[in-house]
Structure formats: structure tokens, C-alpha cells
Short mmCIF file of C-alpha atoms and ligand atoms in Angstrom, two decimals:
data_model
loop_
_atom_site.label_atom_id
_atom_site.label_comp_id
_atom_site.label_asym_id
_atom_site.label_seq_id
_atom_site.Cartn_x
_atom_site.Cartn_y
_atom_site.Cartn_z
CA UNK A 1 0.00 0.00 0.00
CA UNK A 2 2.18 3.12 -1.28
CA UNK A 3 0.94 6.60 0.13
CA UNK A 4 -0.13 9.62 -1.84
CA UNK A 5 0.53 12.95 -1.23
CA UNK A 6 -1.50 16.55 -1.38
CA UNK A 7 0.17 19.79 -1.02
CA UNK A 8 -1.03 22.22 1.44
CA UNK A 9 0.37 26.25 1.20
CA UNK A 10 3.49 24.34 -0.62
CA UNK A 11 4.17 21.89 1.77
CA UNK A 12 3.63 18.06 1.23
CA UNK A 13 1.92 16.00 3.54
CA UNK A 14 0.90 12.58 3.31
CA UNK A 15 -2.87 11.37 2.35
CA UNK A 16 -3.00 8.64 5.23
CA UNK A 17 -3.86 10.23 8.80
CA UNK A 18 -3.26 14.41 7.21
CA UNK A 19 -6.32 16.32 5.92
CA UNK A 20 -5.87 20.35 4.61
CA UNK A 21 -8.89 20.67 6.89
CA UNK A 22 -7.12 19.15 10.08
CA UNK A 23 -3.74 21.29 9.15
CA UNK A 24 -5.92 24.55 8.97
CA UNK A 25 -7.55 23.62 12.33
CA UNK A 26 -4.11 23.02 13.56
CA UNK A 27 -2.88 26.18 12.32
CA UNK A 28 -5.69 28.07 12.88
CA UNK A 29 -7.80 27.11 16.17
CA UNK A 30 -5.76 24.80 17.83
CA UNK A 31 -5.17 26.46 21.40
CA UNK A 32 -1.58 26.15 22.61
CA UNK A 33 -1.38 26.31 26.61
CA UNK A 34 1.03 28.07 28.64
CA UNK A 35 2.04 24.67 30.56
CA UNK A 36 3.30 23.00 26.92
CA UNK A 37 5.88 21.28 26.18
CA UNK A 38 6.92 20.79 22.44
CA UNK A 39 8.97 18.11 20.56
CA UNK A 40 9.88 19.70 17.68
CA UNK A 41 11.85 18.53 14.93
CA UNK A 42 12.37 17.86 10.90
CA UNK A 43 11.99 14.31 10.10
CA UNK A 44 14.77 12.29 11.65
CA UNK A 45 16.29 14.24 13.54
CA UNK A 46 16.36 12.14 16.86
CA UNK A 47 12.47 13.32 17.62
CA UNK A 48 11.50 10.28 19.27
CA UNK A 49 15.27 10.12 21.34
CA UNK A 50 14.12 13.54 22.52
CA UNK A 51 10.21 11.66 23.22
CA UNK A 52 12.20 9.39 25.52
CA UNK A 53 14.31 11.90 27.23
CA UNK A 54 11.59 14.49 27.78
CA UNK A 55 9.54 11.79 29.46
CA UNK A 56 11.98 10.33 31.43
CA UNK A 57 12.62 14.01 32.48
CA UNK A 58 9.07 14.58 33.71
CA UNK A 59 9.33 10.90 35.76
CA UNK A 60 12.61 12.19 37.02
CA UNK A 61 14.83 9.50 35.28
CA UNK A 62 12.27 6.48 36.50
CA UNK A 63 11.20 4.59 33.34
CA UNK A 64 7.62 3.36 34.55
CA UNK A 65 5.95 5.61 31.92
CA UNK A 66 8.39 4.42 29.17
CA UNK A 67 8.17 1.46 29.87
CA UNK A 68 4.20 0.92 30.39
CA UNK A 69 3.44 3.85 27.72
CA UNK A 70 3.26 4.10 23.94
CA UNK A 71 5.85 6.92 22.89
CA UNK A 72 2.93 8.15 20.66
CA UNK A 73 0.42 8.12 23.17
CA UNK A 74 3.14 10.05 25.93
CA UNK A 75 4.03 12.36 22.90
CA UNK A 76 0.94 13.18 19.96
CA UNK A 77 1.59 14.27 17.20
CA UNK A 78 -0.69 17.13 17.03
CA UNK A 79 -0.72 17.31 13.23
CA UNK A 80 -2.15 13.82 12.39
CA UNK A 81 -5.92 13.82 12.87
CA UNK A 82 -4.61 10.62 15.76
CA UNK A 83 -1.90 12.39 17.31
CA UNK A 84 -4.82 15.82 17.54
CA UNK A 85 -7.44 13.85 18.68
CA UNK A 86 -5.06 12.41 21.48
CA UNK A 87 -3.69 15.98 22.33
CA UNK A 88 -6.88 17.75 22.36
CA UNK A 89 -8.04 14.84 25.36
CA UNK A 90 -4.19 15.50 26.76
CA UNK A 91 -4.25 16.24 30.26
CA UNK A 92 -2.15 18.96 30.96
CA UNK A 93 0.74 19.44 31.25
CA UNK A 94 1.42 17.89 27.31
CA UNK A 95 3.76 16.71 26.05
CA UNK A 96 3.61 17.25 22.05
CA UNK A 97 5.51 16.32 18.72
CA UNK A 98 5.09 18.33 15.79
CA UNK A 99 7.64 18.16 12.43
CA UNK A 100 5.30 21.37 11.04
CA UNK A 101 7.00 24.46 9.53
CA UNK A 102 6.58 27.32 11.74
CA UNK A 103 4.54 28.58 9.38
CA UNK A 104 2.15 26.03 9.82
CA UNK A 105 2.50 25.43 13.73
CA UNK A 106 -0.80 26.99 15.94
CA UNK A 107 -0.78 30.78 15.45
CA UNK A 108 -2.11 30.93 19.14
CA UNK A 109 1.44 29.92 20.33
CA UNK A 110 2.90 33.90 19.45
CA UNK A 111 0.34 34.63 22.93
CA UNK A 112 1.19 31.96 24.36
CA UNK A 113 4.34 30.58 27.44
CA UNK A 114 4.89 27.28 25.91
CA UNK A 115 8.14 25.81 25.05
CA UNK A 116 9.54 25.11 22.78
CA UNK A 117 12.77 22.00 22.38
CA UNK A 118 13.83 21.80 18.80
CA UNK A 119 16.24 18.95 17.90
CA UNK A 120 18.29 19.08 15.18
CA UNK A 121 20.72 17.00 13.03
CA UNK A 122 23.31 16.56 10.11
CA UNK A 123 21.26 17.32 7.33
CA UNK A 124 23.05 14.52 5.18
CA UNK A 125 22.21 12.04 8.26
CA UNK A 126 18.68 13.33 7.83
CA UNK A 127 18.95 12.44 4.37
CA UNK A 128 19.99 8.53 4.99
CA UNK A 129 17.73 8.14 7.25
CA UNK A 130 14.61 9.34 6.06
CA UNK A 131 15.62 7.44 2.47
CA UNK A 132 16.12 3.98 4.38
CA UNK A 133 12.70 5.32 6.51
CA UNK A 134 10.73 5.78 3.41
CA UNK A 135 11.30 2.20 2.53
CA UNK A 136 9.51 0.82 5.45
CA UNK A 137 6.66 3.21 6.02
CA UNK A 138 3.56 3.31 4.57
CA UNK A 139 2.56 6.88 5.28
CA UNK A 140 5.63 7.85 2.78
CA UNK A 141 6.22 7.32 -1.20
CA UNK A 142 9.24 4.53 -2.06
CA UNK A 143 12.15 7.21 -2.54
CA UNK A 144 13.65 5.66 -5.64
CA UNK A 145 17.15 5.82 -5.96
CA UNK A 146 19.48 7.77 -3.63
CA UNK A 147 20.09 10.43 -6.58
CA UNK A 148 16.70 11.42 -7.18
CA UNK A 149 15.72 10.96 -3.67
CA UNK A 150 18.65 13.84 -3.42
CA UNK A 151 17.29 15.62 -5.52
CA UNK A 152 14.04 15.98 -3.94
CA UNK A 153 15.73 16.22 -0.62
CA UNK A 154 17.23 19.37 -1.78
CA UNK A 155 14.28 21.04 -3.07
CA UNK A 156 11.92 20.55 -0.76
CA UNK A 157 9.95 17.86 -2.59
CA UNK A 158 9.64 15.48 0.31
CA UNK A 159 6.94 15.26 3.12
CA UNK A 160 6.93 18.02 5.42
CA UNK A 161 9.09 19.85 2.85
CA UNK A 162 12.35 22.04 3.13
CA UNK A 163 14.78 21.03 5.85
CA UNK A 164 16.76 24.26 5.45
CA UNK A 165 13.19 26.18 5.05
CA UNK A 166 11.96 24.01 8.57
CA UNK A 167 15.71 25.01 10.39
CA UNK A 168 15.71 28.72 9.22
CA UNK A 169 12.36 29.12 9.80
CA UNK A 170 12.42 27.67 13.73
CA UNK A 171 16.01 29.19 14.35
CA UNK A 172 14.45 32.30 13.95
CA UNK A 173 13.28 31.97 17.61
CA UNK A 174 16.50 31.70 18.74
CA UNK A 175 17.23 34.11 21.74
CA UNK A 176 13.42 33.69 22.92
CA UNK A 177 13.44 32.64 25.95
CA UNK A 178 10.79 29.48 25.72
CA UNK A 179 12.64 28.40 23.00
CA UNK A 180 15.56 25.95 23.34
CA UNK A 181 17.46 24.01 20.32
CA UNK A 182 19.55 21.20 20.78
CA UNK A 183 21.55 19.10 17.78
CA UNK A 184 21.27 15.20 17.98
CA UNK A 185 25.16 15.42 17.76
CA UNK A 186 25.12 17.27 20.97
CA UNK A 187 23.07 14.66 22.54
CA UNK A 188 25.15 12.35 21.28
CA UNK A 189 28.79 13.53 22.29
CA UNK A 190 27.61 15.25 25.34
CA UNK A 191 24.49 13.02 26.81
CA UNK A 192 24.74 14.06 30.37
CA UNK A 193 25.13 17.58 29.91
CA UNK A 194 22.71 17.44 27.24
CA UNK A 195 19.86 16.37 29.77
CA UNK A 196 21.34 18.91 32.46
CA UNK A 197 20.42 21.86 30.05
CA UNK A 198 17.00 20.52 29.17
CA UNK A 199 16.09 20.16 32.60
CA UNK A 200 17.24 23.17 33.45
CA UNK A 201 15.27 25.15 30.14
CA UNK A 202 12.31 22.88 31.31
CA UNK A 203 12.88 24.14 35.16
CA UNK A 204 12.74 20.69 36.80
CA UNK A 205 16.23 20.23 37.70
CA UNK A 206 17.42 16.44 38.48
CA UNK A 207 19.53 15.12 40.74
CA UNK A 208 23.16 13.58 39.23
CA UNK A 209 21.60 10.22 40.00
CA UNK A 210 18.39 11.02 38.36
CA UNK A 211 20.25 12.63 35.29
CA UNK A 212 22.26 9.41 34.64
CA UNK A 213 18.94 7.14 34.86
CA UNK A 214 17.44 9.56 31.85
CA UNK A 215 20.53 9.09 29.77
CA UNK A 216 20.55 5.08 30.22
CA UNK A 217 16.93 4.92 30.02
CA UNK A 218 16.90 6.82 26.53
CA UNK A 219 20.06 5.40 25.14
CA UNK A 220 19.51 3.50 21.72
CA UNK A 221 19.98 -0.18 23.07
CA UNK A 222 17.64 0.64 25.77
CA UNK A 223 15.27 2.21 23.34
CA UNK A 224 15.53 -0.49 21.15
CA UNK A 225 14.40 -3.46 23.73
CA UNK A 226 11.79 -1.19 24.84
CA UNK A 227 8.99 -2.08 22.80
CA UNK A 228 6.98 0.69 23.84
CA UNK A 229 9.46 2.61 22.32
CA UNK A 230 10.98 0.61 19.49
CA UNK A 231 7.68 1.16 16.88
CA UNK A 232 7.16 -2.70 16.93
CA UNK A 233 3.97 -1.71 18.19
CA UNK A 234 2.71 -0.23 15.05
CA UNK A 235 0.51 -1.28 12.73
CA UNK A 236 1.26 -2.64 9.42
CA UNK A 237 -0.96 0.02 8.58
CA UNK A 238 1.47 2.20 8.80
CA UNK A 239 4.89 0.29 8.27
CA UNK A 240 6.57 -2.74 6.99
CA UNK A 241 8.39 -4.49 9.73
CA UNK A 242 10.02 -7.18 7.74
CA UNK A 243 11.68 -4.60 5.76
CA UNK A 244 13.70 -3.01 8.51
CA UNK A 245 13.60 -1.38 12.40
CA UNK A 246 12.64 2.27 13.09
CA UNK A 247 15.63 2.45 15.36
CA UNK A 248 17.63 1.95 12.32
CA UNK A 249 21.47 2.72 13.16
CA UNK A 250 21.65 5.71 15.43
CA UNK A 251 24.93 7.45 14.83
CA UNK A 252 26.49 10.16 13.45
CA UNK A 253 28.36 10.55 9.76
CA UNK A 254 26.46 7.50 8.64
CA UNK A 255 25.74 9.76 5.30
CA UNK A 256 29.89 8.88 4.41
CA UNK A 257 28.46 5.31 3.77
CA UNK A 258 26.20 6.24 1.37
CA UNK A 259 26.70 9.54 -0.78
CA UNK A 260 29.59 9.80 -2.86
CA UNK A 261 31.85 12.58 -3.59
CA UNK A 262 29.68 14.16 -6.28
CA UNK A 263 26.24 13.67 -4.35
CA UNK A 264 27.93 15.18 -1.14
CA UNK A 265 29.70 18.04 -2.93
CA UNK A 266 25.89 18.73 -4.74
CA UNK A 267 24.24 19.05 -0.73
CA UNK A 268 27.24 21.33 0.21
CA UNK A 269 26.49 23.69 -2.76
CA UNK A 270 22.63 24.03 -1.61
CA UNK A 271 23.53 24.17 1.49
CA UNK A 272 26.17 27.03 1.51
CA UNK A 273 23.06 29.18 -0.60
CA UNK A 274 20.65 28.58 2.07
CA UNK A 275 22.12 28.58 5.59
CA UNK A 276 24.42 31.96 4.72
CA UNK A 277 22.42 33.90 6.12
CA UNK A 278 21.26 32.08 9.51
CA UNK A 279 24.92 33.32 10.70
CA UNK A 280 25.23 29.91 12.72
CA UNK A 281 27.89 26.96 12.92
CA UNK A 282 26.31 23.72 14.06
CA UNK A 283 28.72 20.34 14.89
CA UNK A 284 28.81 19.26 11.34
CA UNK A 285 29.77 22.46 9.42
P1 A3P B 301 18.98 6.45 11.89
O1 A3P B 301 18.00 6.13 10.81
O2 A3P B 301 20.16 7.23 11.35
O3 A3P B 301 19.41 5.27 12.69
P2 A3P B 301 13.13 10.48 14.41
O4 A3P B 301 12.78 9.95 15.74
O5 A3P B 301 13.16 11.96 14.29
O6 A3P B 301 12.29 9.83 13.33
O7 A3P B 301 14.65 10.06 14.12
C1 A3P B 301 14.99 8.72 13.91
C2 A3P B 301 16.52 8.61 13.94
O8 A3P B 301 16.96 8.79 15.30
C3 A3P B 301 17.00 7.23 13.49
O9 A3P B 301 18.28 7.45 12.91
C4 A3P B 301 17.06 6.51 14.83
O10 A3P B 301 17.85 5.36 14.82
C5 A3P B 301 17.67 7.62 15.70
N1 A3P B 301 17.47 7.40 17.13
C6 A3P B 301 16.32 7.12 17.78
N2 A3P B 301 16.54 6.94 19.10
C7 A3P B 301 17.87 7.13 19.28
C8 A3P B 301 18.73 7.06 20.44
N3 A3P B 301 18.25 6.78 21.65
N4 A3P B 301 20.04 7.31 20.25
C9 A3P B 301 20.54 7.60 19.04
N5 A3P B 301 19.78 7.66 17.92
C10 A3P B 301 18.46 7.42 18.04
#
């Protein structure tokens, strides 16, 4: 069963679980609260590692609720008519995932306290991952081969569109004060102190003890025999388990395995054009 897609005000969005009408509510209606939290991210960029960390957070490191609760039930996904139907019963405080441009995220969130966590990652890792993820997943087209999946990549022809339209867009909250970004590599490299600053943006500071029990609790092997967090759960509906695991390698530089000289060289030349002027270095510049 391959997906479809429709475009809403440019962006593409998948036909299974998306309407226009549910986006525009979204958009439009959808009331943000002060006592939010969101997850947000561009496709594969370690959203559902920051799921697992921002839930072990609120259980201070104690992984009863990962281990009892369905990462998409702790974390909606406000923009699938599921995910708003789950958020909009939420008991606050929630705890929400959105990939939406910010020009599609819930207007009422300019009036609004929430905060914000946006993850983000190697844009060539983001690449690889979301090529080998649109293998196994319904919800998104079969990408072809690597060089026209590139090719899309680059201009914005992929679900969810433009990653360097989604970064520049959210980076332009940087310096507000409910907004926090984070890169997976960071997470990666620095784990511990990556959890200390979220906790301390989020104002529930842990203890060292606590701290370490988020990190172990959210690392990818735990992750990975946790099957409330490991996507085994889902329905075929949605994704093709014989075809591969959601928690697919989880490193960083994988993208040197895959793209070659020429394909890597054509992603540096976009993305030179369109980062200039976000006047920001990130870990794999
Ligand atoms: P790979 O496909 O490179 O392995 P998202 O949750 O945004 O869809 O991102 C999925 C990517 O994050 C996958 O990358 C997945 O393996 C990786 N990931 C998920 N949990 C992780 C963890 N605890 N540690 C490191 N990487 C993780």
C-alpha cells in the first residue's frame, strides 16, 4: 500500500492520517497552553530520542511511563488527525511532537508561554535516514534511488518539505526565551550535559543520579528493547516491519556510507546558498 501525497500552502503531507482541513484547524484554532511542552523537529532528527528523554525528564529519570506507555500516546503528534485527537483529550501538562514548519505550527502559540525544544541533526544524516525510513513506512512514497531521492531532498519535494526552510524558519526563535534548540550530535557527544540543560530550560532540575537514569533509560539499546518505544507496536498500517527497524542505526556521519563525492559536494552547494544567512555553525559544518 504506497501513500499519496497533497500539497497544502506548498508543503507536502501525506494522504494517510493528514487532511488540509485538520492542518488549517491546527494552524488556525488549535489552542496552545502556557504549561506546553513541544517536541519539535524535521523528520529524523532524533524526535522520538528527545520523546524518551523528555519523558523520562518529567518521571525524574524512572522509566515506569516508558516502559508501560506508547511513545505516541506520551508524545501526539498534534498534526495527524490521531496524534490531535489524542492531544486535544491530553491532560495537561502535554507533552507534544510536531515536524510542522513554523509557518504552519498553531498561530495561538505567538500569545502563548509554551516551550519550545527543537532537535536538530546533520542534514546529510537526515537524508539517509529518512531514504532507508521511506522504505519501510507506509505513510511515505518509495524514494527511488538515492540520486533522485537527493534531488528531492534538496528542493523541498519530500513530506513536510524544506529542511533548510523548517531550520531557518524555527532558528528564527532563537534568543526567545521558551525556546531551546539542541543538535542530535550534541546529545550524542555530550548526553549528560545534554539532559542537564534541558532540565534546566524545562525548570525541573534532576539530581546527578536522576540525570544518569534519563541518559541510560533513553540510550539506543535501551530504546531499542523497549517495545513501547521501538515502533514494533505499530501497525502494518502504517509500516513494513520485515523490511527493517525504526531504530535503524543511530549514529552520526552515517551519510559517508552512502553519498559519494559528487552527491555530497551537490548538498554542500545548496547548502552554503541557504544557511548563509542564519549566521550559525552547528557540529557538522
Ligand atoms: P537512523 O535512521 O540514522 O538510525 P526520528 O525519531 O526523528 O524519526 O529520528 C529517527 C533517527 O533517530 C533514526 O536514525 C534513529 O535510529 C535515531 N534514534 C532514535 N533513538 C535514538 C537514540 N536513543 N540514540 C541515538 N539515535 C536514536
Amino acid at each position: 500500500m504506497a501513500c499519496e501525497y497533497f500539497t497544502h500552502k506548498g508543503v507536502l503531507f501525506p494522504c494517510l492520517d493528514y487532511s488540509p482541513e485538520n492542518l488549517s484547524y491546527v494552524e488556525n484554532e488549535f489552542q496552545v497552553r502556557d504549561d506546553d511542552v513541544f517536541n519539535i523537529t524535521y523528520l529524523k532528527s532524533g524526535t522520538n530520542w528527545m520523546v524518551e528523554i523528555l519523558s523520562l525528564i518529567r518521571c525524574g529519570g524512572d522509566p515506569g511511563w516508558v516502559r508501560s506507555v506508547l511513545n505516541w500516546d506520551r508524545a501526539p503528534w498534534m498534526e495527524s488527525w490521531p496524534g490531535l485527537e489524542a492531544a486535544l483529550k491530553y491532560p495537561p501538562p502535554r507533552l507534544l511532537c510536531s515536524h510542522l514548519p513554523i509557518q504552519l505550527f498553531p498561530k495561538s502559540l505567538q500569545r502563548s508561554k509554551a516551550k519550545i525544544i527543537y532537535t536538530l541533526r546533520c542534514p546529510k544524516d537526515v537524508l539517509v535516514s529518512l531514504y532507508h525510513f521511506s522504505k519501510l513506512v507506509h505513510l511515505f512514497k518509495d524514494p527511488g534511488s538515492l540520486d533522485s531521492f537527493l534531488e528531492d531532498f534538496l528542493s523541498g519535494n519530500v513530506p513536510y518539505g524544506s529542511w533548510f526552510d523548517h531550520v531557518t524558519g524555527w532558528m528564527g526563535l532563537k534568543g526567545n526565551e521558551n525556546f531551546f534548540f539542541i543538535t542530535y550530535e550534541e546529545l550524542q557527544q555530550d548526553p549528560w550535559g545534554s539532559v542537564r540543560r534541558i532540565c534546566h530550560f524545562l525548570g525541573n532540575e534532576l539530581s546527578e543520579e536522576q540525570v544518569a537514569a534519563v541518559v541510560e533509560n533513553a540510550s539506543f539499546q535501551s530504546m531499542k528493547g523497549n517495545k513501547m518505544s521501538n515502533f514494533s507496536q505499530l501497525s502494518d498500517k502504517y509500516m513494513d516491519h520485515q523490511k527493517g527497524e525504526f531504530l535503524r542505526k543511530g549514529i552520526c556521519g552515517d551519510w559517508r556510507n552512502h553519498l559519494s563525492e559528487t552527491q555530497s559536494q551537490q548538498f554542500d552547494t545548496v547548502y552554503q546558498k541557504r544557511m548563509q544567512d542564519l549566521d550559525m555553525t552547528f557540529p557538522w559544518d
